[in-house]
GROMACS .gro file of C-alpha atoms in nm:
model
  340
    1UNK     CA    1  -0.028   0.019   9.557
    2UNK     CA    2   0.108  -0.075   9.213
    3UNK     CA    3  -0.119  -0.251   8.971
    4UNK     CA    4   0.010  -0.609   8.938
    5UNK     CA    5  -0.273  -0.715   8.708
    6UNK     CA    6  -0.150  -0.933   8.417
    7UNK     CA    7  -0.392  -0.746   8.189
    8UNK     CA    8  -0.286  -0.454   7.970
    9UNK     CA    9  -0.543  -0.180   8.034
   10UNK     CA   10  -0.450   0.053   7.747
   11UNK     CA   11  -0.384  -0.183   7.459
   12UNK     CA   12  -0.368  -0.069   7.098
   13UNK     CA   13  -0.616  -0.286   6.911
   14UNK     CA   14  -0.640  -0.280   6.533
   15UNK     CA   15  -0.991  -0.132   6.556
   16UNK     CA   16  -0.862   0.156   6.771
   17UNK     CA   17  -0.553   0.194   6.550
   18UNK     CA   18  -0.766   0.226   6.234
   19UNK     CA   19  -0.997   0.480   6.403
   20UNK     CA   20  -0.701   0.690   6.521
   21UNK     CA   21  -0.542   0.689   6.174
   22UNK     CA   22  -0.877   0.790   6.021
   23UNK     CA   23  -0.913   1.084   6.261
   24UNK     CA   24  -0.581   1.226   6.138
   25UNK     CA   25  -0.687   1.235   5.773
   26UNK     CA   26  -0.828   1.572   5.669
   27UNK     CA   27  -1.183   1.543   5.538
   28UNK     CA   28  -1.214   1.174   5.633
   29UNK     CA   29  -1.572   1.048   5.645
   30UNK     CA   30  -1.506   0.730   5.845
   31UNK     CA   31  -1.607   0.513   5.549
   32UNK     CA   32  -1.262   0.351   5.516
   33UNK     CA   33  -1.261   0.282   5.892
   34UNK     CA   34  -1.599   0.109   5.856
   35UNK     CA   35  -1.468  -0.093   5.562
   36UNK     CA   36  -1.148  -0.204   5.740
   37UNK     CA   37  -1.341  -0.301   6.052
   38UNK     CA   38  -1.578  -0.514   5.842
   39UNK     CA   39  -1.279  -0.679   5.670
   40UNK     CA   40  -1.135  -0.760   6.014
   41UNK     CA   41  -1.460  -0.920   6.126
   42UNK     CA   42  -1.451  -1.143   5.816
   43UNK     CA   43  -1.087  -1.234   5.891
   44UNK     CA   44  -1.175  -1.327   6.252
   45UNK     CA   45  -1.460  -1.547   6.124
   46UNK     CA   46  -1.232  -1.715   5.866
   47UNK     CA   47  -0.967  -1.768   6.135
   48UNK     CA   48  -1.227  -1.939   6.351
   49UNK     CA   49  -1.346  -2.154   6.059
   50UNK     CA   50  -0.988  -2.250   5.967
   51UNK     CA   51  -0.922  -2.365   6.325
   52UNK     CA   52  -1.241  -2.573   6.331
   53UNK     CA   53  -1.222  -2.703   5.973
   54UNK     CA   54  -1.118  -3.059   6.061
   55UNK     CA   55  -1.388  -3.095   6.324
   56UNK     CA   56  -1.657  -2.941   6.106
   57UNK     CA   57  -1.569  -3.156   5.801
   58UNK     CA   58  -1.483  -2.851   5.593
   59UNK     CA   59  -1.181  -3.010   5.431
   60UNK     CA   60  -1.220  -3.165   5.089
   61UNK     CA   61  -1.307  -3.036   4.748
   62UNK     CA   62  -1.645  -2.871   4.695
   63UNK     CA   63  -1.674  -3.026   4.350
   64UNK     CA   64  -1.621  -2.713   4.144
   65UNK     CA   65  -1.326  -2.527   3.992
   66UNK     CA   66  -1.284  -2.151   4.042
   67UNK     CA   67  -1.231  -1.909   3.755
   68UNK     CA   68  -0.852  -1.937   3.761
   69UNK     CA   69  -0.853  -2.317   3.743
   70UNK     CA   70  -0.785  -2.411   4.106
   71UNK     CA   71  -1.012  -2.675   4.256
   72UNK     CA   72  -1.234  -2.503   4.513
   73UNK     CA   73  -1.225  -2.634   4.870
   74UNK     CA   74  -1.521  -2.597   5.104
   75UNK     CA   75  -1.331  -2.347   5.319
   76UNK     CA   76  -1.269  -2.131   5.008
   77UNK     CA   77  -1.641  -2.113   4.941
   78UNK     CA   78  -1.720  -2.021   5.302
   79UNK     CA   79  -1.440  -1.759   5.321
   80UNK     CA   80  -1.552  -1.599   4.996
   81UNK     CA   81  -1.912  -1.565   5.119
   82UNK     CA   82  -1.795  -1.426   5.453
   83UNK     CA   83  -1.583  -1.152   5.296
   84UNK     CA   84  -1.848  -1.056   5.036
   85UNK     CA   85  -2.125  -1.033   5.296
   86UNK     CA   86  -1.917  -0.839   5.550
   87UNK     CA   87  -1.788  -0.591   5.290
   88UNK     CA   88  -2.129  -0.529   5.135
   89UNK     CA   89  -2.289  -0.476   5.476
   90UNK     CA   90  -2.024  -0.213   5.563
   91UNK     CA   91  -2.205   0.033   5.328
   92UNK     CA   92  -1.865   0.143   5.197
   93UNK     CA   93  -1.807  -0.065   4.881
   94UNK     CA   94  -1.934  -0.046   4.525
   95UNK     CA   95  -1.731  -0.310   4.339
   96UNK     CA   96  -1.577  -0.635   4.471
   97UNK     CA   97  -1.330  -0.852   4.280
   98UNK     CA   98  -1.256  -1.197   4.422
   99UNK     CA   99  -1.048  -1.485   4.294
  100UNK     CA  100  -1.351  -1.712   4.333
  101UNK     CA  101  -1.591  -1.521   4.102
  102UNK     CA  102  -1.547  -1.487   3.727
  103UNK     CA  103  -1.703  -1.141   3.715
  104UNK     CA  104  -1.683  -0.843   3.946
  105UNK     CA  105  -1.959  -0.821   4.209
  106UNK     CA  106  -2.153  -0.494   4.209
  107UNK     CA  107  -2.282  -0.394   4.552
  108UNK     CA  108  -2.662  -0.336   4.561
  109UNK     CA  109  -2.758   0.033   4.532
  110UNK     CA  110  -2.891   0.063   4.887
  111UNK     CA  111  -2.558  -0.057   5.035
  112UNK     CA  112  -2.313   0.129   4.811
  113UNK     CA  113  -2.010   0.331   4.916
  114UNK     CA  114  -1.706   0.472   4.735
  115UNK     CA  115  -1.451   0.189   4.764
  116UNK     CA  116  -1.344  -0.095   4.536
  117UNK     CA  117  -1.201  -0.406   4.708
  118UNK     CA  118  -0.998  -0.681   4.538
  119UNK     CA  119  -0.933  -0.988   4.749
  120UNK     CA  120  -0.826  -1.350   4.762
  121UNK     CA  121  -1.041  -1.488   5.046
  122UNK     CA  122  -0.827  -1.796   5.114
  123UNK     CA  123  -0.487  -1.800   4.948
  124UNK     CA  124  -0.287  -2.124   4.951
  125UNK     CA  125  -0.600  -2.333   4.989
  126UNK     CA  126  -0.428  -2.638   4.835
  127UNK     CA  127  -0.243  -2.647   5.169
  128UNK     CA  128  -0.558  -2.677   5.383
  129UNK     CA  129  -0.552  -3.056   5.412
  130UNK     CA  130  -0.190  -3.070   5.528
  131UNK     CA  131  -0.234  -2.786   5.783
  132UNK     CA  132   0.027  -2.559   5.621
  133UNK     CA  133  -0.034  -2.184   5.672
  134UNK     CA  134  -0.297  -2.014   5.454
  135UNK     CA  135  -0.412  -1.652   5.431
  136UNK     CA  136  -0.642  -1.377   5.307
  137UNK     CA  137  -0.512  -1.093   5.086
  138UNK     CA  138  -0.689  -0.765   5.005
  139UNK     CA  139  -0.640  -0.426   4.838
  140UNK     CA  140  -0.873  -0.125   4.864
  141UNK     CA  141  -0.910   0.144   4.597
  142UNK     CA  142  -1.131   0.451   4.567
  143UNK     CA  143  -1.379   0.458   4.278
  144UNK     CA  144  -1.249   0.719   4.034
  145UNK     CA  145  -1.555   0.803   3.824
  146UNK     CA  146  -1.914   0.910   3.887
  147UNK     CA  147  -2.047   0.652   3.643
  148UNK     CA  148  -2.246   0.345   3.744
  149UNK     CA  149  -2.009   0.097   3.919
  150UNK     CA  150  -1.860  -0.169   3.690
  151UNK     CA  151  -1.564  -0.403   3.651
  152UNK     CA  152  -1.371  -0.115   3.495
  153UNK     CA  153  -1.351   0.054   3.837
  154UNK     CA  154  -1.123  -0.227   3.956
  155UNK     CA  155  -0.876  -0.191   3.667
  156UNK     CA  156  -0.653   0.058   3.848
  157UNK     CA  157  -0.275   0.031   3.890
  158UNK     CA  158  -0.149  -0.061   4.237
  159UNK     CA  159  -0.017   0.293   4.286
  160UNK     CA  160  -0.381   0.393   4.351
  161UNK     CA  161  -0.419   0.160   4.650
  162UNK     CA  162  -0.564   0.334   4.956
  163UNK     CA  163  -0.502   0.044   5.194
  164UNK     CA  164  -0.386  -0.316   5.160
  165UNK     CA  165  -0.311  -0.605   5.387
  166UNK     CA  166  -0.305  -0.975   5.446
  167UNK     CA  167  -0.407  -1.215   5.720
  168UNK     CA  168  -0.192  -1.518   5.793
  169UNK     CA  169  -0.357  -1.817   5.960
  170UNK     CA  170  -0.051  -1.995   6.096
  171UNK     CA  171   0.060  -2.084   6.448
  172UNK     CA  172  -0.130  -1.765   6.537
  173UNK     CA  173  -0.351  -1.535   6.328
  174UNK     CA  174  -0.169  -1.220   6.216
  175UNK     CA  175  -0.275  -0.918   6.010
  176UNK     CA  176  -0.023  -0.696   5.828
  177UNK     CA  177  -0.184  -0.367   5.723
  178UNK     CA  178  -0.074  -0.053   5.541
  179UNK     CA  179  -0.275   0.261   5.472
  180UNK     CA  180   0.019   0.417   5.288
  181UNK     CA  181   0.210   0.524   5.601
  182UNK     CA  182   0.427   0.216   5.659
  183UNK     CA  183   0.333  -0.138   5.763
  184UNK     CA  184   0.201  -0.246   6.104
  185UNK     CA  185   0.142  -0.603   6.226
  186UNK     CA  186  -0.131  -0.718   6.463
  187UNK     CA  187  -0.180  -1.056   6.633
  188UNK     CA  188  -0.524  -1.197   6.716
  189UNK     CA  189  -0.569  -1.247   7.090
  190UNK     CA  190  -0.819  -1.537   7.096
  191UNK     CA  191  -0.926  -1.455   7.453
  192UNK     CA  192  -1.025  -1.099   7.358
  193UNK     CA  193  -1.125  -1.163   6.999
  194UNK     CA  194  -0.922  -0.854   6.909
  195UNK     CA  195  -0.611  -0.789   6.702
  196UNK     CA  196  -0.333  -0.632   6.916
  197UNK     CA  197  -0.045  -0.424   6.774
  198UNK     CA  198   0.277  -0.630   6.794
  199UNK     CA  199   0.505  -0.466   6.531
  200UNK     CA  200   0.489  -0.097   6.445
  201UNK     CA  201   0.637   0.043   6.121
  202UNK     CA  202   0.796  -0.283   6.004
  203UNK     CA  203   1.099  -0.243   5.775
  204UNK     CA  204   1.241  -0.517   5.554
  205UNK     CA  205   1.617  -0.584   5.567
  206UNK     CA  206   1.821  -0.421   5.289
  207UNK     CA  207   1.959  -0.765   5.198
  208UNK     CA  208   1.858  -1.112   5.314
  209UNK     CA  209   2.006  -1.462   5.320
  210UNK     CA  210   1.713  -1.663   5.181
  211UNK     CA  211   1.557  -1.714   4.839
  212UNK     CA  212   1.206  -1.855   4.796
  213UNK     CA  213   1.057  -2.008   4.481
  214UNK     CA  214   0.933  -2.338   4.340
  215UNK     CA  215   1.252  -2.486   4.196
  216UNK     CA  216   1.056  -2.782   4.065
  217UNK     CA  217   1.001  -2.566   3.756
  218UNK     CA  218   1.377  -2.508   3.700
  219UNK     CA  219   1.351  -2.686   3.364
  220UNK     CA  220   1.127  -2.402   3.240
  221UNK     CA  221   1.318  -2.102   3.388
  222UNK     CA  222   1.468  -1.838   3.160
  223UNK     CA  223   1.850  -1.791   3.153
  224UNK     CA  224   1.839  -1.482   3.381
  225UNK     CA  225   1.659  -1.672   3.659
  226UNK     CA  226   1.887  -1.975   3.616
  227UNK     CA  227   2.197  -1.754   3.646
  228UNK     CA  228   2.058  -1.567   3.949
  229UNK     CA  229   1.989  -1.893   4.134
  230UNK     CA  230   2.336  -2.024   4.048
  231UNK     CA  231   2.484  -1.708   4.207
  232UNK     CA  232   2.278  -1.764   4.522
  233UNK     CA  233   2.389  -2.128   4.555
  234UNK     CA  234   2.752  -2.087   4.445
  235UNK     CA  235   2.851  -1.726   4.530
  236UNK     CA  236   3.145  -1.608   4.319
  237UNK     CA  237   3.284  -1.391   4.601
  238UNK     CA  238   3.329  -1.687   4.836
  239UNK     CA  239   3.047  -1.576   5.071
  240UNK     CA  240   2.796  -1.821   5.220
  241UNK     CA  241   2.525  -1.947   4.985
  242UNK     CA  242   2.163  -1.842   5.042
  243UNK     CA  243   1.923  -2.073   5.219
  244UNK     CA  244   1.611  -2.193   5.034
  245UNK     CA  245   1.264  -2.172   5.192
  246UNK     CA  246   0.935  -2.236   5.013
  247UNK     CA  247   0.601  -2.310   5.176
  248UNK     CA  248   0.396  -2.281   4.857
  249UNK     CA  249   0.146  -2.056   5.033
  250UNK     CA  250   0.204  -1.699   4.913
  251UNK     CA  251   0.104  -1.526   5.236
  252UNK     CA  252   0.341  -1.744   5.443
  253UNK     CA  253   0.632  -1.701   5.200
  254UNK     CA  254   0.587  -1.323   5.164
  255UNK     CA  255   0.544  -1.274   5.540
  256UNK     CA  256   0.865  -1.465   5.611
  257UNK     CA  257   1.042  -1.250   5.348
  258UNK     CA  258   0.908  -0.933   5.514
  259UNK     CA  259   1.022  -1.047   5.860
  260UNK     CA  260   1.364  -1.196   5.777
  261UNK     CA  261   1.459  -1.035   5.444
  262UNK     CA  262   1.555  -1.210   5.122
  263UNK     CA  263   1.369  -1.261   4.796
  264UNK     CA  264   1.040  -1.429   4.696
  265UNK     CA  265   0.995  -1.520   4.330
  266UNK     CA  266   0.716  -1.652   4.114
  267UNK     CA  267   0.863  -1.572   3.772
  268UNK     CA  268   0.723  -1.621   3.426
  269UNK     CA  269   0.847  -1.945   3.269
  270UNK     CA  270   0.791  -2.152   2.955
  271UNK     CA  271   0.481  -2.314   3.107
  272UNK     CA  272   0.335  -1.987   3.242
  273UNK     CA  273   0.475  -1.714   3.011
  274UNK     CA  274   0.267  -1.444   3.185
  275UNK     CA  275   0.340  -1.570   3.537
  276UNK     CA  276   0.097  -1.751   3.763
  277UNK     CA  277  -0.004  -1.508   4.038
  278UNK     CA  278  -0.296  -1.269   3.989
  279UNK     CA  279  -0.221  -0.896   3.972
  280UNK     CA  280  -0.528  -0.743   4.139
  281UNK     CA  281  -0.569  -0.953   4.451
  282UNK     CA  282  -0.230  -1.122   4.501
  283UNK     CA  283   0.058  -0.923   4.350
  284UNK     CA  284  -0.063  -0.564   4.401
  285UNK     CA  285  -0.150  -0.591   4.772
  286UNK     CA  286   0.178  -0.774   4.848
  287UNK     CA  287   0.382  -0.531   4.636
  288UNK     CA  288   0.220  -0.238   4.819
  289UNK     CA  289   0.304  -0.388   5.162
  290UNK     CA  290   0.664  -0.471   5.063
  291UNK     CA  291   0.725  -0.123   4.913
  292UNK     CA  292   0.576   0.041   5.223
  293UNK     CA  293   0.828  -0.161   5.429
  294UNK     CA  294   1.118  -0.033   5.216
  295UNK     CA  295   1.143  -0.331   4.979
  296UNK     CA  296   1.094  -0.372   4.605
  297UNK     CA  297   0.843  -0.562   4.390
  298UNK     CA  298   0.892  -0.610   4.017
  299UNK     CA  299   0.761  -0.817   3.727
  300UNK     CA  300   1.117  -0.826   3.591
  301UNK     CA  301   1.040  -0.546   3.345
  302UNK     CA  302   0.855  -0.288   3.559
  303UNK     CA  303   0.743  -0.218   3.915
  304UNK     CA  304   0.435  -0.431   3.994
  305UNK     CA  305   0.244  -0.125   4.121
  306UNK     CA  306   0.290   0.049   3.782
  307UNK     CA  307   0.123  -0.228   3.578
  308UNK     CA  308  -0.204  -0.108   3.422
  309UNK     CA  309  -0.450  -0.399   3.456
  310UNK     CA  310  -0.628  -0.518   3.142
  311UNK     CA  311  -0.863  -0.767   3.306
  312UNK     CA  312  -0.958  -0.854   3.663
  313UNK     CA  313  -0.792  -1.198   3.668
  314UNK     CA  314  -0.473  -1.091   3.489
  315UNK     CA  315  -0.156  -1.280   3.582
  316UNK     CA  316   0.191  -1.126   3.613
  317UNK     CA  317   0.538  -1.249   3.712
  318UNK     CA  318   0.634  -1.145   4.067
  319UNK     CA  319   0.973  -1.092   4.229
  320UNK     CA  320   0.972  -0.910   4.564
  321UNK     CA  321   1.176  -0.864   4.878
  322UNK     CA  322   1.486  -0.690   5.011
  323UNK     CA  323   1.591  -0.407   4.776
  324UNK     CA  324   1.952  -0.528   4.725
  325UNK     CA  325   1.835  -0.880   4.641
  326UNK     CA  326   1.573  -0.762   4.391
  327UNK     CA  327   1.828  -0.525   4.231
  328UNK     CA  328   2.071  -0.814   4.191
  329UNK     CA  329   1.802  -1.019   4.016
  330UNK     CA  330   1.718  -0.722   3.786
  331UNK     CA  331   2.088  -0.688   3.699
  332UNK     CA  332   2.080  -1.052   3.573
  333UNK     CA  333   1.767  -0.975   3.368
  334UNK     CA  334   1.928  -0.664   3.209
  335UNK     CA  335   2.250  -0.853   3.134
  336UNK     CA  336   2.059  -1.123   2.944
  337UNK     CA  337   1.844  -0.866   2.762
  338UNK     CA  338   2.160  -0.696   2.632
  339UNK     CA  339   2.326  -1.022   2.523
  340UNK     CA  340   2.012  -1.135   2.338
   0.00000   0.00000   0.00000
């Protein structure tokens, strides 16, 4: 008799996936597996809190401003505590850098491990009240010295990332994860409370049909960006113009770019000459994911993953997406550099 059960009996959950990947690494201790599983537990808890926020009165500003100047919402505060507590209790971290704390958090001696984690616990939190998608972003590095853990341990270029990912709390909760062997996407099954593999080895399109940036700042754009956008709207070869899509929540905009191709841009401008997005816990993890999927991520002058951080809340310009689209933008930048 054939099994007509609607249930999958051999599903690939993210927990199982991470364990299997860990088993294949020579000399693996299981510490990274522990760390990723703890991160996932925090993401599940944040997902649950996000879904209940309206009922639990967790909207609204908590009355403080975080270190990068954004007004802190109650959900931000909760998400930050959840991630810190879960990561420290995984016994696999030594230094944590979060958007919400001015200084790096050093894990207590009795709970220390060998990994450094940089994260934005709730990205796009200005969108909470209007129910637009929000997310969590993280990057994991290995501590490189035998010295006492300090903020310096987090100042590593993105090329050193061991694993990175993001969670998107949208119409469903999704996690995109890379351990340096491509990108895989998992969807949270609320009935099981587990993330299930839905997209294996995701690849970004070579060229897309959509550009994504806040054009409200067009007045402050440099000539290279202005020319690039003009080319997208009024193509000289008679082809169709690009569509414009911008949620204003980085995780949502980057995820759409990964899925459909195209280009996401948060460039430097006259108002923000160094860019707006933070290198350690926004740009590096996203650049790592996009490069692992076959895309490109640049500041306009160098690959994002090659930038050597100077401080933990450093900002950089970010342009990422389909390789042909990013190359076309860089060609505009080089043209204007030569003419100036």
